């Protein structure tokens, strides 16, 4: 099985969130099953040295999007196809935002170029002779890759099948209808059964309409997306394709997130040597300048600071957390109001609350390895990865019962306690009152060392790898061979 992954991010090269982790880890897991995967991403500046040492395999200039090339390179266990177009991608910082913090005004062109090259490689393949490679499946991730399946299906019949995965329905790739001609699309595609979405173009909708199959990143989120509350306007489109739509749970790269060998930790540990873990807690408290006794729980947050993540509710209940004698360390970046709110809270309680505004991969590992509990009070959460890292590192997740959080954490309720299966704390619905009660329950449980350490060991042994989900993707790809050659065409 040959699969072309198409995405805007891939760890460790370019990462703003969980998408990058998945686009990096899933190909490696698929490789274990015998599949051959190439990952197509834009050649941002962080990839310049790989472009310089790579092999140029393809060159296109369709007049609309300019000179586009594909450079092949191998790095970090991945086979990369880098879309090389300096006029579109050679910009520093965040892959989507300019220095003013707003979307780049030509994002429709930047990601149309990604879709265009994906469709070309899916149709014609790359390389020559023995090293030629043509994918059986084009797998588009999120709106940035959404035009890939559309361009492929709107051209002459092609053998490659298509899958689109929704990592977060909140990002829909909306652009004004005046961009239609610039994208080299015709008004035929611009209607309600095509890529028109309430008068705009939606790249995500293009990916959903023209893909043979649609997936999202957890079974619960797949069900939620069919409701107006979570579907964000796409519930009808997804409902119409419900037979082609499934949820497959994300996993964790067990080599990157491995407490037994993680170089970012002050001390490595596994479920059988939990006492070692306390050196990480001490290191974490030192780094944030906190003073917290070992009998008080240390909560942590590693997150984008946005409304989705519900951290405004955590701000609201901080007095309760402090009243219970607990501490908090937070690493994140995002909304100005949330950044200011947490910084002010840290200034008010400098020995109990520590805040780092920014992005720090290594510190995020230490936080999972040193804090007692990771708080994720999301209003919606397609899958969530930080609770999976928390499980693996014995940092018990305290989560809202939505999306993938509902699928991966077992709440310490009476039944789970009696059965000895709990791995964390859940609350529902997502309100600050329910969050505060969950924090209370967590603080109570923390006082019972035997209970807490039992939960830690169980959490650390909970399977969070990619094995079964990689098999599920492989089965999905294999099932596509039954789809007729002409695919779906409007
Ligand atoms: P989302 O994709 O919605 O941001 P996920 O939980 O799926 O949420 O993935 C977030 C990923 O980004 C995780 O790998 C998490 O550790 C990482 N992350 C988020 N914020 C930061 C930060 N400020 N510093 C380091 N890593 C971060």
Coordinates of C-alpha atoms and ligand atoms in Angstrom, one line a residue:
X1 CA 0.0 0.0 0.0
X2 CA 1.5 3.4 -1.1
X3 CA 0.1 6.4 0.7
X4 CA 0.7 10.1 0.1
X5 CA 0.2 12.2 3.3
X6 CA -0.5 15.8 2.6
X7 CA -0.4 18.4 5.4
X8 CA 0.7 21.8 6.4
X9 CA 2.8 20.7 9.5
X10 CA 4.9 17.7 10.5
X11 CA 6.9 17.3 13.7
X12 CA 9.7 18.0 14.5
X13 CA 10.2 20.3 11.5
X14 CA 7.1 22.5 11.8
X15 CA 4.6 22.2 14.6
X16 CA 1.8 24.4 16.0
X17 CA -0.3 21.6 17.5
X18 CA -1.3 18.0 17.4
X19 CA -1.7 17.8 13.6
X20 CA 2.1 17.9 13.3
X21 CA 2.6 15.0 15.8
X22 CA 0.1 12.8 13.9
X23 CA 1.6 13.6 10.5
X24 CA 4.9 12.6 11.9
X25 CA 4.0 9.5 13.9
X26 CA 1.3 7.8 11.8
X27 CA 3.5 7.3 8.7
X28 CA 6.1 5.6 10.9
X29 CA 3.4 3.3 12.4
X30 CA 2.0 2.6 8.9
X31 CA 5.5 1.7 7.8
X32 CA 5.6 -1.0 10.5
X33 CA 2.6 -2.5 8.8
X34 CA 4.4 -2.7 5.5
X35 CA 3.0 0.4 3.9
X36 CA 5.1 2.9 2.0
X37 CA 4.3 6.5 3.0
X38 CA 5.6 9.8 1.7
X39 CA 4.7 13.0 3.6
X40 CA 4.1 16.1 1.4
X41 CA 4.5 19.5 3.3
X42 CA 5.4 23.0 2.2
X43 CA 9.2 23.8 2.3
X44 CA 9.1 26.5 5.0
X45 CA 12.4 28.0 6.0
X46 CA 12.9 25.4 8.8
X47 CA 13.3 22.8 5.9
X48 CA 15.8 24.9 3.8
X49 CA 18.7 22.6 4.5
X50 CA 16.7 19.5 3.5
X51 CA 15.7 21.2 0.3
X52 CA 19.4 22.1 -0.4
X53 CA 20.5 18.5 0.1
X54 CA 17.4 16.9 -1.4
X55 CA 16.6 15.7 -4.9
X56 CA 14.3 17.8 -7.1
X57 CA 11.8 15.4 -8.7
X58 CA 9.1 17.6 -10.3
X59 CA 8.6 21.1 -11.6
X60 CA 5.3 22.7 -12.5
X61 CA 4.2 26.2 -13.5
X62 CA 0.5 26.5 -14.3
X63 CA 0.6 30.3 -14.5
X64 CA -1.7 30.7 -11.5
X65 CA 0.4 29.6 -8.6
X66 CA 3.9 30.2 -10.0
X67 CA 6.9 28.0 -10.1
X68 CA 6.2 24.9 -7.9
X69 CA 8.7 22.1 -7.3
X70 CA 8.9 18.9 -5.4
X71 CA 12.1 18.1 -3.5
X72 CA 12.5 14.6 -2.0
X73 CA 14.4 14.2 1.3
X74 CA 14.7 11.7 4.1
X75 CA 14.8 12.9 7.7
X76 CA 13.7 11.7 11.2
X77 CA 12.6 8.4 9.8
X78 CA 10.3 10.0 7.3
X79 CA 10.3 10.2 3.5
X80 CA 9.4 13.8 2.7
X81 CA 8.2 15.5 -0.5
X82 CA 8.8 19.2 0.1
X83 CA 6.7 21.6 -2.0
X84 CA 9.4 24.1 -2.9
X85 CA 8.0 27.6 -3.7
X86 CA 9.9 30.4 -2.0
X87 CA 7.4 33.0 -3.2
X88 CA 4.8 31.2 -1.1
X89 CA 6.6 29.6 1.8
X90 CA 9.8 31.3 2.5
X91 CA 8.5 33.3 5.4
X92 CA 9.7 33.1 9.0
X93 CA 7.7 32.1 12.1
X94 CA 4.2 30.5 12.3
X95 CA 3.2 28.7 9.1
X96 CA -0.1 30.5 8.8
X97 CA 0.3 33.9 10.4
X98 CA 2.3 37.0 9.4
X99 CA 4.3 39.1 11.8
X100 CA 1.1 41.1 12.6
X101 CA -0.5 37.9 14.0
X102 CA -3.0 37.7 11.1
X103 CA -3.4 35.1 8.5
X104 CA -1.1 35.7 5.5
X105 CA -3.4 37.3 2.9
X106 CA -2.4 34.8 0.2
X107 CA -3.0 31.6 2.3
X108 CA -5.5 30.5 -0.3
X109 CA -2.7 30.4 -2.9
X110 CA -0.2 28.9 -0.4
X111 CA -2.4 26.0 0.3
X112 CA -3.9 25.7 -3.2
X113 CA -0.3 25.1 -4.3
X114 CA -0.1 22.2 -1.7
X115 CA -3.3 20.7 -3.1
X116 CA -2.2 21.2 -6.7
X117 CA 1.1 19.3 -6.2
X118 CA -0.6 16.6 -4.2
X119 CA -3.0 16.0 -7.0
X120 CA -0.2 15.9 -9.6
X121 CA 1.9 13.4 -7.6
X122 CA -1.2 11.3 -6.9
X123 CA -2.0 11.2 -10.6
X124 CA 1.4 10.8 -12.2
X125 CA 3.7 9.6 -9.4
X126 CA 7.2 10.8 -9.0
X127 CA 10.7 9.5 -9.9
X128 CA 11.8 7.3 -12.8
X129 CA 12.5 3.6 -13.3
X130 CA 13.1 1.6 -10.2
X131 CA 12.8 4.6 -7.9
X132 CA 9.4 5.7 -9.3
X133 CA 6.6 5.9 -6.8
X134 CA 2.9 6.5 -7.4
X135 CA 0.5 6.5 -4.4
X136 CA -2.6 4.2 -4.2
X137 CA -4.1 6.7 -1.8
X138 CA -3.9 10.5 -1.3
X139 CA -4.5 11.2 2.4
X140 CA -5.3 14.9 3.0
X141 CA -5.1 16.3 6.5
X142 CA -7.3 19.3 7.4
X143 CA -8.3 22.2 5.2
X144 CA -4.8 23.1 4.1
X145 CA -4.7 19.9 2.0
X146 CA -8.4 20.0 1.1
X147 CA -8.0 21.0 -2.5
X148 CA -5.8 17.9 -3.1
X149 CA -8.8 15.4 -3.4
X150 CA -10.8 18.1 -5.3
X151 CA -8.0 18.8 -7.9
X152 CA -7.5 15.1 -8.4
X153 CA -11.2 14.3 -8.9
X154 CA -11.9 17.3 -11.1
X155 CA -9.2 16.3 -13.6
X156 CA -9.2 13.2 -15.8
X157 CA -9.9 9.9 -14.1
X158 CA -7.1 8.8 -11.8
X159 CA -6.4 5.5 -10.1
X160 CA -5.5 7.0 -6.7
X161 CA -8.2 7.0 -4.0
X162 CA -8.6 9.8 -1.5
X163 CA -9.1 10.2 2.2
X164 CA -9.6 13.4 4.1
X165 CA -9.0 13.6 7.9
X166 CA -10.6 16.3 10.0
X167 CA -8.3 17.2 12.8
X168 CA -10.3 20.2 13.9
X169 CA -13.6 21.3 12.3
X170 CA -13.1 24.8 13.7
X171 CA -10.5 25.4 10.9
X172 CA -12.5 25.5 7.7
X173 CA -10.2 27.3 5.2
X174 CA -12.7 30.0 4.2
X175 CA -11.9 32.4 1.4
X176 CA -14.0 34.9 -0.6
X177 CA -15.6 33.7 -3.8
X178 CA -13.5 36.2 -5.8
X179 CA -10.6 33.9 -5.4
X180 CA -12.2 31.2 -7.6
X181 CA -10.4 32.3 -10.8
X182 CA -7.1 32.8 -9.0
X183 CA -7.4 29.2 -7.8
X184 CA -7.9 28.1 -11.4
X185 CA -11.3 26.7 -10.4
X186 CA -14.5 27.4 -12.4
X187 CA -17.9 28.5 -11.3
X188 CA -19.1 24.9 -11.9
X189 CA -17.4 23.9 -8.7
X190 CA -18.8 26.8 -6.8
X191 CA -22.2 25.5 -5.6
X192 CA -23.7 23.9 -2.6
X193 CA -22.6 20.4 -3.5
X194 CA -19.2 21.6 -4.4
X195 CA -16.8 23.9 -2.4
X196 CA -19.3 26.7 -1.8
X197 CA -20.0 27.3 1.9
X198 CA -22.4 30.0 2.8
X199 CA -21.2 32.2 -0.1
X200 CA -17.5 31.5 0.5
X201 CA -15.0 29.0 -0.8
X202 CA -14.2 26.3 1.9
X203 CA -11.0 24.3 1.3
X204 CA -12.2 21.9 4.0
X205 CA -15.5 21.3 2.3
X206 CA -13.6 20.6 -1.0
X207 CA -11.7 17.9 0.9
X208 CA -14.9 16.4 2.3
X209 CA -17.0 16.5 -0.9
X210 CA -14.4 15.1 -3.2
X211 CA -12.7 12.5 -0.9
X212 CA -13.7 8.9 -1.2
X213 CA -13.6 8.5 2.6
X214 CA -13.6 10.9 5.5
X215 CA -12.1 10.3 8.9
X216 CA -11.7 12.2 12.1
X217 CA -9.4 11.6 15.0
X218 CA -11.7 9.9 17.6
X219 CA -14.9 7.9 17.6
X220 CA -16.7 10.3 20.0
X221 CA -15.7 13.4 17.9
X222 CA -17.0 11.6 14.8
X223 CA -20.4 11.3 16.5
X224 CA -20.3 14.8 17.9
X225 CA -19.5 16.3 14.5
X226 CA -23.0 15.1 13.2
X227 CA -24.6 17.5 15.7
X228 CA -25.1 21.3 15.3
X229 CA -23.4 21.8 18.7
X230 CA -20.1 20.5 17.5
X231 CA -20.4 20.4 13.7
X232 CA -19.9 24.1 13.3
X233 CA -22.0 24.2 10.2
X234 CA -20.6 21.0 8.7
X235 CA -23.0 18.6 10.4
X236 CA -25.2 18.4 7.3
X237 CA -22.4 17.8 4.9
X238 CA -21.0 15.1 7.1
X239 CA -24.4 13.6 7.8
X240 CA -24.9 13.3 4.0
X241 CA -21.7 11.2 3.9
X242 CA -22.2 9.4 7.2
X243 CA -21.6 6.0 5.5
X244 CA -18.1 7.1 4.4
X245 CA -17.2 8.8 7.7
X246 CA -15.4 7.2 10.7
X247 CA -13.5 8.2 13.8
X248 CA -10.0 6.6 14.3
X249 CA -8.3 7.5 17.5
X250 CA -4.9 9.2 17.4
X251 CA -1.9 7.6 19.1
X252 CA 1.4 8.6 20.5
X253 CA 4.9 8.3 19.0
X254 CA 6.3 5.9 21.7
X255 CA 9.9 6.7 20.9
X256 CA 9.5 10.5 21.2
X257 CA 7.3 10.2 24.3
X258 CA 9.0 7.6 26.4
X259 CA 9.6 8.4 30.1
X260 CA 12.1 5.6 30.4
X261 CA 14.5 7.3 28.0
X262 CA 13.3 10.9 27.5
X263 CA 16.4 13.2 27.4
X264 CA 14.3 16.2 28.5
X265 CA 13.7 14.7 31.9
X266 CA 15.8 15.2 35.0
X267 CA 15.3 11.5 35.8
X268 CA 13.9 8.7 33.7
X269 CA 11.3 6.4 35.2
X270 CA 8.8 3.7 34.4
X271 CA 5.7 2.3 36.2
X272 CA 7.9 0.2 38.4
X273 CA 10.2 3.0 39.6
X274 CA 7.8 5.8 40.4
X275 CA 10.0 7.3 43.2
X276 CA 12.5 8.4 40.5
X277 CA 9.8 10.7 39.1
X278 CA 10.1 13.1 42.1
X279 CA 13.4 14.5 40.7
X280 CA 11.4 15.8 37.8
X281 CA 8.9 17.4 40.0
X282 CA 11.7 19.2 41.9
X283 CA 13.3 20.3 38.7
X284 CA 10.0 21.7 37.4
X285 CA 9.3 23.6 40.7
X286 CA 12.8 25.0 40.5
X287 CA 12.4 26.1 36.9
X288 CA 9.2 27.9 37.7
X289 CA 10.4 29.2 41.0
X290 CA 7.6 27.5 43.0
X291 CA 7.5 26.4 46.6
X292 CA 5.1 23.5 47.0
X293 CA 5.2 20.6 49.5
X294 CA 5.2 17.0 48.3
X295 CA 1.7 16.5 49.8
X296 CA 0.2 19.2 47.6
X297 CA -0.7 18.3 44.0
X298 CA 1.0 20.2 41.1
X299 CA -1.3 20.7 38.2
X300 CA 0.0 21.6 34.7
X301 CA -1.3 22.9 31.4
X302 CA 0.5 22.6 28.0
X303 CA -1.8 24.1 25.4
X304 CA -2.7 26.7 22.8
X305 CA -4.4 29.4 24.8
X306 CA -7.8 29.6 23.0
X307 CA -11.5 29.5 23.8
X308 CA -11.6 25.9 22.6
X309 CA -9.3 24.8 25.4
X310 CA -11.6 26.2 28.1
X311 CA -8.7 27.8 30.0
X312 CA -10.8 30.9 30.8
X313 CA -12.7 28.5 33.1
X314 CA -9.5 27.4 34.8
X315 CA -8.6 31.0 35.4
X316 CA -12.0 31.4 37.0
X317 CA -11.5 28.5 39.4
X318 CA -7.9 29.2 40.3
X319 CA -8.8 30.6 43.8
X320 CA -10.4 27.1 44.5
X321 CA -7.3 25.3 43.3
X322 CA -5.1 27.6 45.5
X323 CA -7.5 27.1 48.5
X324 CA -6.8 23.4 48.2
X325 CA -3.1 24.1 48.7
X326 CA -2.3 23.0 45.1
X327 CA 0.1 24.6 42.6
X328 CA -0.1 25.2 38.8
X329 CA 2.5 25.4 36.0
X330 CA 1.3 26.6 32.6
X331 CA 3.1 26.6 29.2
X332 CA 1.2 28.1 26.3
X333 CA 0.7 30.8 23.9
X334 CA -2.4 32.3 22.2
X335 CA -5.1 34.8 23.1
X336 CA -3.8 38.0 24.6
X337 CA -6.5 38.0 27.3
X338 CA -5.7 34.5 28.5
X339 CA -1.9 35.2 28.4
X340 CA -2.5 38.3 30.5
X341 CA -4.9 36.6 32.9
X342 CA -2.5 33.7 33.7
X343 CA 0.5 36.1 34.0
X344 CA -1.5 38.2 36.5
X345 CA -2.4 35.1 38.5
X346 CA 1.3 34.1 38.6
X347 CA 2.2 37.6 39.8
X348 CA -0.4 37.4 42.6
X349 CA 0.8 33.9 43.7
X350 CA 4.4 33.6 42.6
X351 CA 5.3 30.6 44.7
X352 CA 2.2 28.6 43.7
X353 CA 1.6 29.5 40.1
X354 CA 4.2 29.6 37.3
X355 CA 3.5 30.7 33.8
X356 CA 5.6 30.5 30.6
X357 CA 4.2 32.2 27.6
X358 CA 5.7 30.6 24.5
X359 CA 6.4 27.3 22.8
X360 CA 9.0 25.0 24.4
X361 CA 9.0 21.3 23.3
X362 CA 11.5 20.2 25.8
X363 CA 9.8 21.9 28.8
X364 CA 6.5 20.3 27.7
X365 CA 8.1 16.9 28.3
X366 CA 9.5 17.8 31.7
X367 CA 6.0 19.1 32.7
X368 CA 4.4 15.8 31.8
X369 CA 7.2 14.0 33.7
X370 CA 7.1 16.2 36.8
X371 CA 3.6 17.5 37.4
X372 CA 0.9 15.3 39.1
X373 CA -2.0 16.2 36.9
X374 CA -2.6 17.8 33.5
X375 CA -5.8 19.9 33.2
X376 CA -7.7 19.9 29.8
X377 CA -11.1 21.6 30.3
X378 CA -11.8 21.8 26.5
X379 CA -15.2 22.9 25.2
X380 CA -14.5 20.5 22.3
X381 CA -11.5 18.3 21.6
X382 CA -11.2 16.3 18.4
X383 CA -8.7 13.9 20.0
X384 CA -6.2 15.7 22.2
X385 CA -2.7 14.4 22.6
X386 CA -1.6 16.0 25.8
X387 CA -3.9 13.7 27.9
X388 CA -2.2 10.7 26.1
X389 CA 1.3 12.0 27.0
X390 CA 0.0 12.6 30.5
X391 CA -1.1 8.9 30.8
X392 CA 2.2 7.7 29.5
X393 CA 4.2 9.9 31.9
X394 CA 2.0 9.3 35.0
X395 CA 0.6 12.9 34.9
X396 CA -3.0 12.0 35.5
X397 CA -5.4 13.8 33.1
X398 CA -8.3 15.9 34.4
X399 CA -10.4 16.4 31.4
X400 CA -13.8 17.6 30.0
X401 CA -15.8 14.6 28.8
X402 CA -15.8 15.6 25.1
X403 CA -14.3 14.1 21.9
X404 CA -11.1 12.1 22.2
X405 CA -10.8 13.1 25.9
X406 CA -14.0 11.0 26.6
X407 CA -12.5 8.1 24.7
X408 CA -9.1 7.9 26.4
X409 CA -9.4 8.7 30.1
X410 CA -11.3 6.6 32.7
X411 CA -12.9 8.7 35.4
X412 CA -12.3 7.9 39.0
X413 CA -16.0 7.3 39.8
X414 CA -17.3 4.8 42.3
X415 CA -17.6 2.0 39.8
X416 CA -14.1 2.6 38.3
X417 CA -12.6 2.8 41.8
X418 CA -14.2 -0.5 42.8
X419 CA -13.1 -2.1 39.6
X420 CA -9.6 -0.6 39.9
X421 CA -9.6 0.8 36.3
X422 CA -9.5 4.6 36.7
X423 CA -6.8 6.6 35.0
X424 CA -7.9 10.2 35.6
X425 CA -10.8 12.6 36.1
X426 CA -13.6 13.6 33.8
X427 CA -16.3 16.2 34.1
X428 CA -19.4 17.1 32.1
X429 CA -20.8 19.4 30.9
X430 CA -17.9 21.7 30.5
X431 CA -18.6 24.4 33.0
X432 CA -16.4 26.2 35.6
X433 CA -18.5 24.7 38.4
X434 CA -17.9 21.2 37.2
X435 CA -14.2 21.9 36.6
X436 CA -13.9 23.1 40.2
X437 CA -15.6 19.9 41.6
X438 CA -13.2 17.8 39.5
X439 CA -10.3 19.7 40.9
X440 CA -11.6 19.0 44.4
X441 CA -12.0 15.3 43.6
X442 CA -8.5 15.2 42.3
X443 CA -7.1 16.9 45.4
X444 CA -8.9 14.4 47.6
X445 CA -7.6 11.5 45.6
X446 CA -4.0 12.9 45.7
X447 CA -4.1 12.6 49.5
X448 CA -4.5 8.8 49.2
X449 CA -1.0 7.8 48.1
X450 CA -1.9 4.2 47.5
X451 CA -4.9 5.1 45.3
X452 CA -2.9 7.8 43.4
X453 CA 0.1 5.6 42.7
X454 CA -2.1 2.8 41.6
X455 CA -3.7 5.2 39.1
X456 CA -0.3 6.4 37.9
X457 CA 0.9 2.9 37.2
X458 CA -2.3 2.0 35.4
X459 CA -2.2 5.2 33.3
X460 CA 1.4 4.5 32.4
X461 CA 0.5 1.0 31.2
X462 CA -2.5 2.1 29.3
X463 CA -1.9 1.5 25.5
X464 CA -1.5 4.8 23.8
X465 CA 0.6 3.8 20.8
X466 CA -0.5 3.8 17.2
X467 CA -0.6 0.0 16.6
X468 CA -4.4 -0.6 16.4
X469 CA -5.2 2.8 14.8
X470 CA -2.5 2.2 12.1
X471 CA -4.2 -1.1 11.4
X472 CA -7.5 0.7 11.2
X473 CA -6.2 3.2 8.6
X474 CA -4.6 0.4 6.6
X475 CA -8.0 -1.4 6.5
X476 CA -9.6 1.8 5.4
X477 CA -7.1 2.3 2.6
X478 CA -7.4 -1.4 1.5
X479 CA -11.2 -1.1 1.4
X480 CA -10.9 1.8 -1.1
X481 CA -9.7 -0.4 -3.9
X482 CA -13.4 -1.2 -4.4
X483 CA -14.2 2.4 -5.2
X484 CA -14.8 2.9 -9.0
X485 CA -11.9 4.5 -10.9
X486 CA -13.7 7.7 -11.9
X487 CA -14.3 8.4 -8.2
X488 CA -16.8 11.1 -7.2
X489 CA -17.5 13.8 -9.7
X490 CA -20.0 16.6 -9.6
Ligands
LIG1 P1 -4.2 21.0 19.5 O1 -3.7 20.2 18.2 O2 -5.6 21.3 19.5 O3 -3.3 22.1 19.8 P2 -3.4 18.5 20.9 O4 -3.5 18.2 22.3 O5 -3.9 17.6 19.9 O6 -4.0 20.0 20.7 O7 -1.8 18.7 20.5 C1 -1.1 19.8 21.0 C2 0.4 19.5 20.8 O8 1.1 20.7 20.9 C3 1.0 18.6 21.9 O9 2.1 17.9 21.3 C4 1.4 19.6 22.9 O10 2.4 19.0 23.8 C5 2.0 20.7 22.0 N1 2.0 22.0 22.6 C6 0.9 22.9 22.7 N2 1.3 24.0 23.2 C7 2.7 23.9 23.5 C8 3.7 24.8 24.0 N3 3.4 26.1 24.3 N4 4.9 24.4 24.0 C9 5.2 23.1 23.7 N5 4.3 22.2 23.2 C10 3.1 22.6 23.1

